[in-house]
PDB file of C-alpha atoms in Angstrom:
ATOM      1  CA  MET A   1      85.761 -15.674-159.079  1.00 78.00           C
ATOM      2  CA  ILE A   2      88.946 -17.429-160.220  1.00 91.00           C
ATOM      3  CA  PHE A   3      90.886 -14.159-159.808  1.00 92.00           C
ATOM      4  CA  LEU A   4      89.670 -13.894-156.222  1.00 88.00           C
ATOM      5  CA  ILE A   5      90.657 -17.487-155.427  1.00 92.00           C
ATOM      6  CA  ILE A   6      94.162 -16.909-156.823  1.00 95.00           C
ATOM      7  CA  SER A   7      94.501 -13.697-154.798  1.00 93.00           C
ATOM      8  CA  ILE A   8      93.462 -15.487-151.589  1.00 93.00           C
ATOM      9  CA  CYS A   9      95.948 -18.302-152.251  1.00 96.00           C
ATOM     10  CA  CYS A  10      98.759 -15.800-152.912  1.00 96.00           C
ATOM     11  CA  SER A  11      97.984 -13.877-149.723  1.00 94.00           C
ATOM     12  CA  VAL A  12      98.040 -16.993-147.547  1.00 95.00           C
ATOM     13  CA  THR A  13     101.164 -18.283-149.331  1.00 96.00           C
ATOM     14  CA  VAL A  14     103.001 -15.124-148.227  1.00 95.00           C
ATOM     15  CA  ALA A  15     102.148 -15.960-144.598  1.00 93.00           C
ATOM     16  CA  VAL A  16     103.264 -19.588-145.110  1.00 95.00           C
ATOM     17  CA  LEU A  17     106.599 -18.446-146.580  1.00 94.00           C
ATOM     18  CA  LEU A  18     107.162 -16.138-143.608  1.00 93.00           C
ATOM     19  CA  LYS A  19     106.366 -19.058-141.295  1.00 91.00           C
ATOM     20  CA  LEU A  20     108.916 -21.273-143.068  1.00 93.00           C
ATOM     21  CA  ALA A  21     111.586 -18.549-143.159  1.00 91.00           C
ATOM     22  CA  ARG A  22     112.632 -19.145-139.558  1.00 83.00           C
ATOM     23  CA  ARG A  23     112.890 -22.903-140.077  1.00 86.00           C
ATOM     24  CA  TYR A  24     115.292 -22.464-142.996  1.00 89.00           C
ATOM     25  CA  LYS A  25     117.139 -19.508-141.412  1.00 89.00           C
ATOM     26  CA  ILE A  26     116.125 -16.990-144.055  1.00 94.00           C
ATOM     27  CA  ASN A  27     116.960 -13.352-143.266  1.00 94.00           C
ATOM     28  CA  ILE A  28     113.538 -11.689-143.383  1.00 94.00           C
ATOM     29  CA  LEU A  29     114.921  -8.158-143.752  1.00 94.00           C
ATOM     30  CA  GLN A  30     116.929  -9.128-146.838  1.00 96.00           C
ATOM     31  CA  ALA A  31     114.114 -11.220-148.318  1.00 96.00           C
ATOM     32  CA  VAL A  32     111.595  -8.388-147.906  1.00 95.00           C
ATOM     33  CA  THR A  33     114.007  -5.976-149.609  1.00 96.00           C
ATOM     34  CA  TRP A  34     114.376  -8.151-152.725  1.00 97.00           C
ATOM     35  CA  ASN A  35     110.649  -8.837-152.594  1.00 96.00           C
ATOM     36  CA  TYR A  36     110.010  -5.178-153.420  1.00 96.00           C
ATOM     37  CA  LEU A  37     112.584  -5.152-156.220  1.00 96.00           C
ATOM     38  CA  PHE A  38     110.895  -8.172-157.816  1.00 96.00           C
ATOM     39  CA  ALA A  39     107.438  -6.620-157.298  1.00 93.00           C
ATOM     40  CA  ILE A  40     108.597  -3.438-159.093  1.00 95.00           C
ATOM     41  CA  GLY A  41     109.762  -5.524-162.063  1.00 95.00           C
ATOM     42  CA  MET A  42     106.452  -7.394-162.242  1.00 94.00           C
ATOM     43  CA  ALA A  43     104.452  -4.173-161.883  1.00 92.00           C
ATOM     44  CA  CYS A  44     106.352  -2.588-164.766  1.00 92.00           C
ATOM     45  CA  PHE A  45     105.774  -5.726-166.869  1.00 92.00           C
ATOM     46  CA  PHE A  46     102.020  -5.972-166.231  1.00 89.00           C
ATOM     47  CA  PHE A  47     101.052  -2.297-165.921  1.00 88.00           C
ATOM     48  CA  LYS A  48     103.563  -0.887-168.459  1.00 89.00           C
ATOM     49  CA  PRO A  49     103.771   2.699-167.107  1.00 88.00           C
ATOM     50  CA  SER A  50     105.532   5.317-169.237  1.00 85.00           C
ATOM     51  CA  VAL A  51     108.693   6.929-167.898  1.00 84.00           C
ATOM     52  CA  LYS A  52     107.196  10.348-168.585  1.00 81.00           C
ATOM     53  CA  GLU A  53     104.146   9.372-166.524  1.00 79.00           C
ATOM     54  CA  LEU A  54     106.258   8.359-163.521  1.00 82.00           C
ATOM     55  CA  ALA A  55     108.496  11.428-163.836  1.00 81.00           C
ATOM     56  CA  SER A  56     105.482  13.747-163.880  1.00 75.00           C
ATOM     57  CA  ALA A  57     104.273  12.551-160.470  1.00 76.00           C
ATOM     58  CA  HIS A  58     104.316  15.221-157.779  1.00 77.00           C
ATOM     59  CA  PHE A  59     105.788  14.133-154.461  1.00 77.00           C
ATOM     60  CA  SER A  60     103.185  13.406-151.809  1.00 83.00           C
ATOM     61  CA  PRO A  61     103.851  12.687-148.114  1.00 90.00           C
ATOM     62  CA  VAL A  62     101.420   9.793-148.537  1.00 91.00           C
ATOM     63  CA  TYR A  63     103.939   8.061-150.819  1.00 92.00           C
ATOM     64  CA  LEU A  64     106.661   8.428-148.205  1.00 93.00           C
ATOM     65  CA  GLY A  65     104.374   7.181-145.448  1.00 94.00           C
ATOM     66  CA  LEU A  66     103.521   4.045-147.411  1.00 94.00           C
ATOM     67  CA  GLY A  67     107.138   3.607-148.512  1.00 94.00           C
ATOM     68  CA  ILE A  68     108.133   3.392-144.840  1.00 95.00           C
ATOM     69  CA  LEU A  69     105.117   1.513-143.505  1.00 95.00           C
ATOM     70  CA  LEU A  70     105.046  -1.299-146.087  1.00 94.00           C
ATOM     71  CA  PRO A  71     108.453  -2.826-145.213  1.00 94.00           C
ATOM     72  CA  VAL A  72     108.101  -2.114-141.481  1.00 95.00           C
ATOM     73  CA  VAL A  73     104.686  -3.790-141.277  1.00 95.00           C
ATOM     74  CA  PHE A  74     106.014  -6.662-143.408  1.00 92.00           C
ATOM     75  CA  TRP A  75     108.752  -7.231-140.798  1.00 93.00           C
ATOM     76  CA  LEU A  76     106.133  -7.089-138.035  1.00 94.00           C
ATOM     77  CA  LEU A  77     103.974  -9.542-139.984  1.00 94.00           C
ATOM     78  CA  ALA A  78     106.881 -11.982-140.126  1.00 92.00           C
ATOM     79  CA  ALA A  79     107.530 -11.566-136.389  1.00 92.00           C
ATOM     80  CA  SER A  80     103.839 -12.150-135.640  1.00 93.00           C
ATOM     81  CA  VAL A  81     103.699 -15.314-137.772  1.00 92.00           C
ATOM     82  CA  ARG A  82     106.797 -16.640-135.991  1.00 89.00           C
ATOM     83  CA  ASN A  83     105.494 -15.853-132.509  1.00 88.00           C
ATOM     84  CA  ILE A  84     101.767 -16.621-132.596  1.00 88.00           C
ATOM     85  CA  GLY A  85     101.265 -18.401-135.929  1.00 91.00           C
ATOM     86  CA  ILE A  86      99.440 -17.934-139.221  1.00 93.00           C
ATOM     87  CA  VAL A  87      95.882 -18.198-137.878  1.00 91.00           C
ATOM     88  CA  LYS A  88      95.966 -15.321-135.401  1.00 89.00           C
ATOM     89  CA  THR A  89      98.192 -13.163-137.593  1.00 92.00           C
ATOM     90  CA  ASP A  90      95.821 -13.463-140.573  1.00 91.00           C
ATOM     91  CA  ILE A  91      92.876 -12.569-138.360  1.00 89.00           C
ATOM     92  CA  ALA A  92      94.714  -9.544-136.922  1.00 89.00           C
ATOM     93  CA  GLN A  93      95.606  -8.414-140.444  1.00 89.00           C
ATOM     94  CA  ARG A  94      92.070  -8.779-141.779  1.00 86.00           C
ATOM     95  CA  LEU A  95      90.452  -7.156-138.749  1.00 86.00           C
ATOM     96  CA  SER A  96      92.458  -4.007-139.541  1.00 86.00           C
ATOM     97  CA  LEU A  97      89.415  -3.395-141.727  1.00 79.00           C
ATOM     98  CA  PHE A  98      87.813  -1.829-138.640  1.00 80.00           C
ATOM     99  CA  ILE A  99      90.448   0.898-138.460  1.00 86.00           C
ATOM    100  CA  SER A 100      89.667   1.683-142.088  1.00 78.00           C
ATOM    101  CA  ILE A 101      85.952   1.818-141.286  1.00 77.00           C
ATOM    102  CA  LEU A 102      86.547   4.263-138.419  1.00 80.00           C
ATOM    103  CA  ALA A 103      88.772   6.389-140.657  1.00 81.00           C
ATOM    104  CA  ALA A 104      86.046   6.390-143.310  1.00 76.00           C
ATOM    105  CA  TYR A 105      83.684   7.932-140.751  1.00 77.00           C
ATOM    106  CA  PHE A 106      86.026  10.466-139.132  1.00 81.00           C
ATOM    107  CA  LEU A 107      88.226  11.384-142.132  1.00 80.00           C
ATOM    108  CA  PHE A 108      86.244  10.658-145.286  1.00 71.00           C
ATOM    109  CA  GLY A 109      82.700  11.564-144.238  1.00 74.00           C
ATOM    110  CA  ASP A 110      81.208   8.055-144.299  1.00 69.00           C
ATOM    111  CA  HIS A 111      78.062   7.283-142.290  1.00 74.00           C
ATOM    112  CA  PHE A 112      77.409   4.472-139.819  1.00 75.00           C
ATOM    113  CA  ASN A 113      74.277   2.376-139.664  1.00 82.00           C
ATOM    114  CA  THR A 114      73.154  -0.297-137.224  1.00 87.00           C
ATOM    115  CA  LEU A 115      74.830  -3.166-139.063  1.00 87.00           C
ATOM    116  CA  LYS A 116      78.160  -1.355-139.284  1.00 81.00           C
ATOM    117  CA  LEU A 117      78.125  -0.455-135.585  1.00 86.00           C
ATOM    118  CA  LEU A 118      77.231  -4.050-134.709  1.00 91.00           C
ATOM    119  CA  GLY A 119      80.054  -5.278-136.935  1.00 87.00           C
ATOM    120  CA  LEU A 120      82.560  -3.033-135.169  1.00 84.00           C
ATOM    121  CA  VAL A 121      81.475  -4.271-131.741  1.00 88.00           C
ATOM    122  CA  VAL A 122      81.669  -7.908-132.849  1.00 91.00           C
ATOM    123  CA  GLY A 123      85.068  -7.221-134.438  1.00 87.00           C
ATOM    124  CA  PHE A 124      86.419  -5.747-131.219  1.00 86.00           C
ATOM    125  CA  LEU A 125      85.284  -8.856-129.335  1.00 90.00           C
ATOM    126  CA  ALA A 126      86.872 -11.032-132.031  1.00 89.00           C
ATOM    127  CA  ILE A 127      90.258  -9.399-131.420  1.00 84.00           C
ATOM    128  CA  ILE A 128      90.043 -10.060-127.663  1.00 84.00           C
ATOM    129  CA  PHE A 129      88.942 -13.703-128.053  1.00 88.00           C
ATOM    130  CA  THR A 130      91.343 -14.518-130.902  1.00 85.00           C
ATOM    131  CA  LEU A 131      94.461 -13.272-129.143  1.00 78.00           C
ATOM    132  CA  TYR A 132      93.538 -14.606-125.696  1.00 79.00           C
ATOM    133  CA  ARG A 133      95.915 -17.149-124.232  1.00 70.00           C
ATOM    134  CA  LYS A 134      95.863 -18.276-120.621  1.00 65.00           C
ATOM    135  CA  THR A 135      99.488 -18.120-119.550  1.00 54.00           C
ATOM    136  CA  LYS A 136     101.770 -16.446-117.047  1.00 49.00           C
ATOM    137  CA  SER A 137     104.746 -16.466-119.382  1.00 48.00           C
ATOM    138  CA  SER A 138     106.009 -12.902-119.997  1.00 46.00           C
ATOM    139  CA  ALA A 139     107.500 -13.971-123.331  1.00 46.00           C
ATOM    140  CA  THR A 140     104.152 -15.252-124.553  1.00 52.00           C
ATOM    141  CA  ALA A 141     102.331 -12.220-123.192  1.00 51.00           C
ATOM    142  CA  GLY A 142     104.820  -9.994-124.982  1.00 61.00           C
ATOM    143  CA  SER A 143     104.103 -11.754-128.269  1.00 74.00           C
ATOM    144  CA  TRP A 144     100.665 -10.067-128.272  1.00 80.00           C
ATOM    145  CA  ILE A 145     102.393  -6.859-129.324  1.00 90.00           C
ATOM    146  CA  TYR A 146     103.135  -8.241-132.810  1.00 91.00           C
ATOM    147  CA  PRO A 147      99.558  -8.979-133.964  1.00 91.00           C
ATOM    148  CA  MET A 148      98.395  -5.697-132.411  1.00 92.00           C
ATOM    149  CA  LEU A 149     101.044  -3.784-134.374  1.00 94.00           C
ATOM    150  CA  VAL A 150     100.050  -5.739-137.503  1.00 94.00           C
ATOM    151  CA  PHE A 151      96.431  -4.749-136.826  1.00 93.00           C
ATOM    152  CA  VAL A 152      97.289  -1.053-136.444  1.00 94.00           C
ATOM    153  CA  GLY A 153      99.882  -1.090-139.241  1.00 94.00           C
ATOM    154  CA  PHE A 154      97.612  -2.574-141.893  1.00 91.00           C
ATOM    155  CA  GLY A 155      94.839  -0.210-140.821  1.00 90.00           C
ATOM    156  CA  ALA A 156      97.168   2.759-141.390  1.00 93.00           C
ATOM    157  CA  ILE A 157      98.248   1.317-144.757  1.00 91.00           C
ATOM    158  CA  ASP A 158      94.604   0.979-145.841  1.00 84.00           C
ATOM    159  CA  ILE A 159      93.965   4.621-144.953  1.00 87.00           C
ATOM    160  CA  LEU A 160      97.018   5.827-146.864  1.00 89.00           C
ATOM    161  CA  PHE A 161      96.118   3.732-149.918  1.00 86.00           C
ATOM    162  CA  LYS A 162      92.657   5.300-149.804  1.00 80.00           C
ATOM    163  CA  GLN A 163      94.344   8.704-149.977  1.00 85.00           C
ATOM    164  CA  VAL A 164      96.563   7.537-152.851  1.00 85.00           C
ATOM    165  CA  SER A 165      93.449   6.512-154.787  1.00 77.00           C
ATOM    166  CA  GLN A 166      92.291  10.136-154.550  1.00 79.00           C
ATOM    167  CA  LEU A 167      95.473  11.467-156.191  1.00 80.00           C
ATOM    168  CA  LYS A 168      94.647  12.015-159.849  1.00 79.00           C
ATOM    169  CA  GLN A 169      97.897  13.227-161.482  1.00 81.00           C
ATOM    170  CA  ILE A 170      98.986   9.665-162.393  1.00 84.00           C
ATOM    171  CA  PRO A 171      97.166   6.294-162.537  1.00 86.00           C
ATOM    172  CA  TYR A 172      96.834   4.269-159.345  1.00 83.00           C
ATOM    173  CA  THR A 173      99.042   1.494-160.729  1.00 86.00           C
ATOM    174  CA  SER A 174     101.856   3.971-161.402  1.00 89.00           C
ATOM    175  CA  SER A 175     101.546   5.264-157.833  1.00 89.00           C
ATOM    176  CA  LEU A 176     101.917   1.656-156.699  1.00 89.00           C
ATOM    177  CA  ILE A 177     105.241   1.362-158.552  1.00 92.00           C
ATOM    178  CA  LEU A 178     106.507   4.575-156.930  1.00 93.00           C
ATOM    179  CA  ILE A 179     105.529   3.290-153.486  1.00 92.00           C
ATOM    180  CA  PHE A 180     107.236  -0.061-154.100  1.00 93.00           C
ATOM    181  CA  GLY A 181     110.314   1.890-155.214  1.00 94.00           C
ATOM    182  CA  LEU A 182     110.421   3.888-151.977  1.00 95.00           C
ATOM    183  CA  SER A 183     109.927   0.717-149.934  1.00 95.00           C
ATOM    184  CA  PHE A 184     112.813  -0.923-151.772  1.00 97.00           C
ATOM    185  CA  ILE A 185     115.137   2.066-151.204  1.00 96.00           C
ATOM    186  CA  ILE A 186     114.321   2.186-147.482  1.00 95.00           C
ATOM    187  CA  SER A 187     114.735  -1.586-147.076  1.00 96.00           C
ATOM    188  CA  LEU A 188     117.969  -1.551-149.091  1.00 96.00           C
ATOM    189  CA  ALA A 189     119.373   1.197-146.861  1.00 96.00           C
ATOM    190  CA  ALA A 190     118.563  -0.955-143.818  1.00 94.00           C
ATOM    191  CA  ILE A 191     120.319  -4.088-145.104  1.00 95.00           C
ATOM    192  CA  LEU A 192     123.332  -2.084-146.330  1.00 95.00           C
ATOM    193  CA  TYR A 193     123.636  -0.530-142.868  1.00 95.00           C
ATOM    194  CA  LEU A 194     123.529  -3.975-141.260  1.00 93.00           C
ATOM    195  CA  SER A 195     126.016  -5.267-143.825  1.00 93.00           C
ATOM    196  CA  VAL A 196     128.558  -2.463-143.315  1.00 94.00           C
ATOM    197  CA  VAL A 197     128.132  -1.669-139.620  1.00 94.00           C
ATOM    198  CA  LYS A 198     126.936  -4.991-138.190  1.00 88.00           C
ATOM    199  CA  LYS A 199     128.906  -7.140-140.667  1.00 90.00           C
ATOM    200  CA  GLN A 200     125.786  -9.049-141.665  1.00 91.00           C
ATOM    201  CA  LYS A 201     126.407 -10.989-144.876  1.00 93.00           C
ATOM    202  CA  LEU A 202     124.251 -10.537-147.953  1.00 93.00           C
ATOM    203  CA  GLN A 203     123.338 -14.046-149.097  1.00 95.00           C
ATOM    204  CA  LEU A 204     122.050 -15.304-152.447  1.00 95.00           C
ATOM    205  CA  ILE A 205     119.461 -17.549-150.758  1.00 95.00           C
ATOM    206  CA  ASN A 206     117.777 -14.461-149.274  1.00 96.00           C
ATOM    207  CA  PHE A 207     117.613 -12.878-152.736  1.00 96.00           C
ATOM    208  CA  ILE A 208     116.027 -16.012-154.211  1.00 96.00           C
ATOM    209  CA  CYS A 209     113.506 -16.272-151.369  1.00 96.00           C
ATOM    210  CA  GLY A 210     112.779 -12.548-151.715  1.00 96.00           C
ATOM    211  CA  CYS A 211     111.944 -13.013-155.404  1.00 96.00           C
ATOM    212  CA  ILE A 212     109.588 -15.888-154.541  1.00 96.00           C
ATOM    213  CA  LEU A 213     107.983 -13.758-151.829  1.00 96.00           C
ATOM    214  CA  GLY A 214     107.672 -10.848-154.272  1.00 95.00           C
ATOM    215  CA  PHE A 215     106.003 -13.111-156.843  1.00 96.00           C
ATOM    216  CA  PHE A 216     103.204 -14.089-154.450  1.00 96.00           C
ATOM    217  CA  ASN A 217     102.980 -10.645-152.847  1.00 92.00           C
ATOM    218  CA  PHE A 218     102.483  -9.007-156.233  1.00 92.00           C
ATOM    219  CA  GLY A 219     100.191 -11.835-157.386  1.00 93.00           C
ATOM    220  CA  ASN A 220      97.948 -11.058-154.438  1.00 91.00           C
ATOM    221  CA  ILE A 221      97.671  -7.407-155.528  1.00 88.00           C
ATOM    222  CA  LEU A 222      97.366  -8.101-159.262  1.00 87.00           C
ATOM    223  CA  PHE A 223      94.570 -10.658-159.022  1.00 91.00           C
ATOM    224  CA  TYR A 224      92.780  -8.663-156.321  1.00 87.00           C
ATOM    225  CA  LEU A 225      92.615  -5.729-158.744  1.00 82.00           C
ATOM    226  CA  LYS A 226      91.491  -8.075-161.542  1.00 87.00           C
ATOM    227  CA  ALA A 227      88.747  -9.471-159.286  1.00 86.00           C
ATOM    228  CA  HIS A 228      87.468  -5.935-158.688  1.00 77.00           C
ATOM    229  CA  GLN A 229      87.499  -5.298-162.436  1.00 80.00           C
ATOM    230  CA  ALA A 230      85.666  -8.545-163.185  1.00 84.00           C
ATOM    231  CA  MET A 231      83.040  -7.897-160.489  1.00 78.00           C
ATOM    232  CA  ALA A 232      82.921  -4.126-160.741  1.00 72.00           C
ATOM    233  CA  LYS A 233      79.226  -4.001-159.800  1.00 70.00           C
ATOM    234  CA  SER A 234      79.695  -5.852-156.511  1.00 67.00           C
ATOM    235  CA  PRO A 235      82.866  -4.570-154.773  1.00 68.00           C
ATOM    236  CA  SER A 236      81.484  -5.505-151.363  1.00 62.00           C
ATOM    237  CA  THR A 237      81.335  -9.147-152.475  1.00 67.00           C
ATOM    238  CA  VAL A 238      84.996  -9.032-153.497  1.00 77.00           C
ATOM    239  CA  PHE A 239      86.115  -7.413-150.268  1.00 74.00           C
ATOM    240  CA  ALA A 240      84.092  -9.710-148.015  1.00 74.00           C
ATOM    241  CA  ALA A 241      85.122 -12.855-149.913  1.00 80.00           C
ATOM    242  CA  MET A 242      88.787 -11.822-149.791  1.00 84.00           C
ATOM    243  CA  ASN A 243      88.802 -11.264-146.034  1.00 81.00           C
ATOM    244  CA  ILE A 244      86.760 -14.351-145.222  1.00 84.00           C
ATOM    245  CA  GLY A 245      88.704 -16.516-147.672  1.00 88.00           C
ATOM    246  CA  VAL A 246      92.076 -15.531-146.203  1.00 91.00           C
ATOM    247  CA  ILE A 247      90.917 -16.160-142.642  1.00 89.00           C
ATOM    248  CA  ILE A 248      89.441 -19.579-143.473  1.00 89.00           C
ATOM    249  CA  LEU A 249      92.326 -20.811-145.665  1.00 93.00           C
ATOM    250  CA  GLY A 250      94.945 -19.390-143.287  1.00 92.00           C
ATOM    251  CA  SER A 251      93.235 -21.046-140.343  1.00 90.00           C
ATOM    252  CA  LEU A 252      93.033 -24.432-142.063  1.00 90.00           C
ATOM    253  CA  ILE A 253      96.717 -24.360-143.021  1.00 94.00           C
ATOM    254  CA  GLY A 254      97.817 -23.118-139.600  1.00 92.00           C
ATOM    255  CA  ILE A 255      95.811 -25.706-137.668  1.00 91.00           C
ATOM    256  CA  LEU A 256      96.109 -28.748-139.970  1.00 92.00           C
ATOM    257  CA  ILE A 257      99.617 -28.355-141.407  1.00 93.00           C
ATOM    258  CA  PHE A 258     101.560 -26.349-138.814  1.00 92.00           C
ATOM    259  CA  LYS A 259      99.590 -27.773-135.834  1.00 91.00           C
ATOM    260  CA  GLU A 260      99.052 -24.332-134.313  1.00 90.00           C
ATOM    261  CA  LYS A 261      97.226 -24.558-131.005  1.00 86.00           C
ATOM    262  CA  MET A 262      93.899 -22.814-130.537  1.00 87.00           C
ATOM    263  CA  ASN A 263      91.800 -22.793-127.381  1.00 89.00           C
ATOM    264  CA  LYS A 264      88.004 -22.568-127.267  1.00 92.00           C
ATOM    265  CA  LEU A 265      88.007 -18.789-126.944  1.00 91.00           C
ATOM    266  CA  ASN A 266      90.316 -18.518-129.972  1.00 90.00           C
ATOM    267  CA  TYR A 267      87.844 -20.538-132.060  1.00 93.00           C
ATOM    268  CA  ILE A 268      85.033 -18.288-130.848  1.00 94.00           C
ATOM    269  CA  GLY A 269      87.154 -15.320-131.908  1.00 90.00           C
ATOM    270  CA  LEU A 270      87.610 -16.860-135.358  1.00 92.00           C
ATOM    271  CA  GLY A 271      83.843 -17.197-135.731  1.00 93.00           C
ATOM    272  CA  LEU A 272      83.300 -13.643-134.490  1.00 93.00           C
ATOM    273  CA  ALA A 273      85.875 -12.307-136.973  1.00 90.00           C
ATOM    274  CA  LEU A 274      84.001 -13.889-139.884  1.00 91.00           C
ATOM    275  CA  THR A 275      80.687 -12.619-138.517  1.00 92.00           C
ATOM    276  CA  ALA A 276      82.034  -9.076-138.108  1.00 88.00           C
ATOM    277  CA  ILE A 277      83.332  -8.907-141.687  1.00 85.00           C
ATOM    278  CA  ILE A 278      79.999 -10.176-143.037  1.00 88.00           C
ATOM    279  CA  LEU A 279      78.081  -7.590-140.962  1.00 88.00           C
ATOM    280  CA  ILE A 280      80.246  -4.712-142.167  1.00 81.00           C
ATOM    281  CA  ARG A 281      79.897  -5.757-145.794  1.00 76.00           C
ATOM    282  CA  LEU A 282      76.123  -6.146-145.392  1.00 83.00           C
ATOM    283  CA  SER A 283      76.042  -2.650-143.901  1.00 80.00           C
ATOM    284  CA  GLN A 284      77.195  -1.292-147.267  1.00 68.00           C
ATOM    285  CA  ILE A 285      74.239  -2.976-148.999  1.00 74.00           C
ATOM    286  CA  TYR A 286      71.411  -2.467-146.530  1.00 73.00           C
ATOM    287  CA  ALA A 287      70.981   0.937-144.894  1.00 61.00           C
ATOM    288  CA  PHE A 288      69.495   0.145-141.490  1.00 57.00           C
TER     289      PHE A 288
END
């Protein structure tokens, strides 16, 4: 359970760092780029892949898709945290589980039962209630696009990672290093373009912040995998606890520390999100 707690803390810390980035004028694009470089270094240290193993990997479009999506969705995540806060962004990210569930049915031959269908309905309502804000401001209304893109983006990432897990030519951890490498190359190309064409300066502070971000981002992945290994006989417990833990801890930090405003419908949405995740996890245990 300690691995799961550490993973939850690392995940929420990433959101907190993205929230603080605007306050301290950190360039998110640069920080995310160095985040992947640091994550590659940590992955090589902990997983110790052989060069021959990495070189023997056959190129898959799935790798490229993840290499592009990971940095793009990270940028969207940062924009969402800035615009609507940690609470709603964490909920949007975790509710992307429902896209994965739908993909499991339509793409991977999974079957739905009553609990899973009920969970999907409750989850859909949770999205509506969580993101609801009574306002006529076009700027605020436009900020809805960020959590929705986070929702869709993380759902697509989950699907692609599921496909990566089915590739057997190299271990999953080695595939992860290759994906991080592609994400770093794509992000690096973006900041070099902005540096040369837009005259945007590369700053040491962004590199340092990127390394810190990479530490917690990789810590989230590492301890999540360790939690699955430690509780191999109850993966549904790990998944449910991870999602619920992130939503609860993220909500507490957002509301108590950053004073993010939530209306009554938003709190109802928070409760519905937790209920939906519990229902979907129960649906994997009880077949009715």
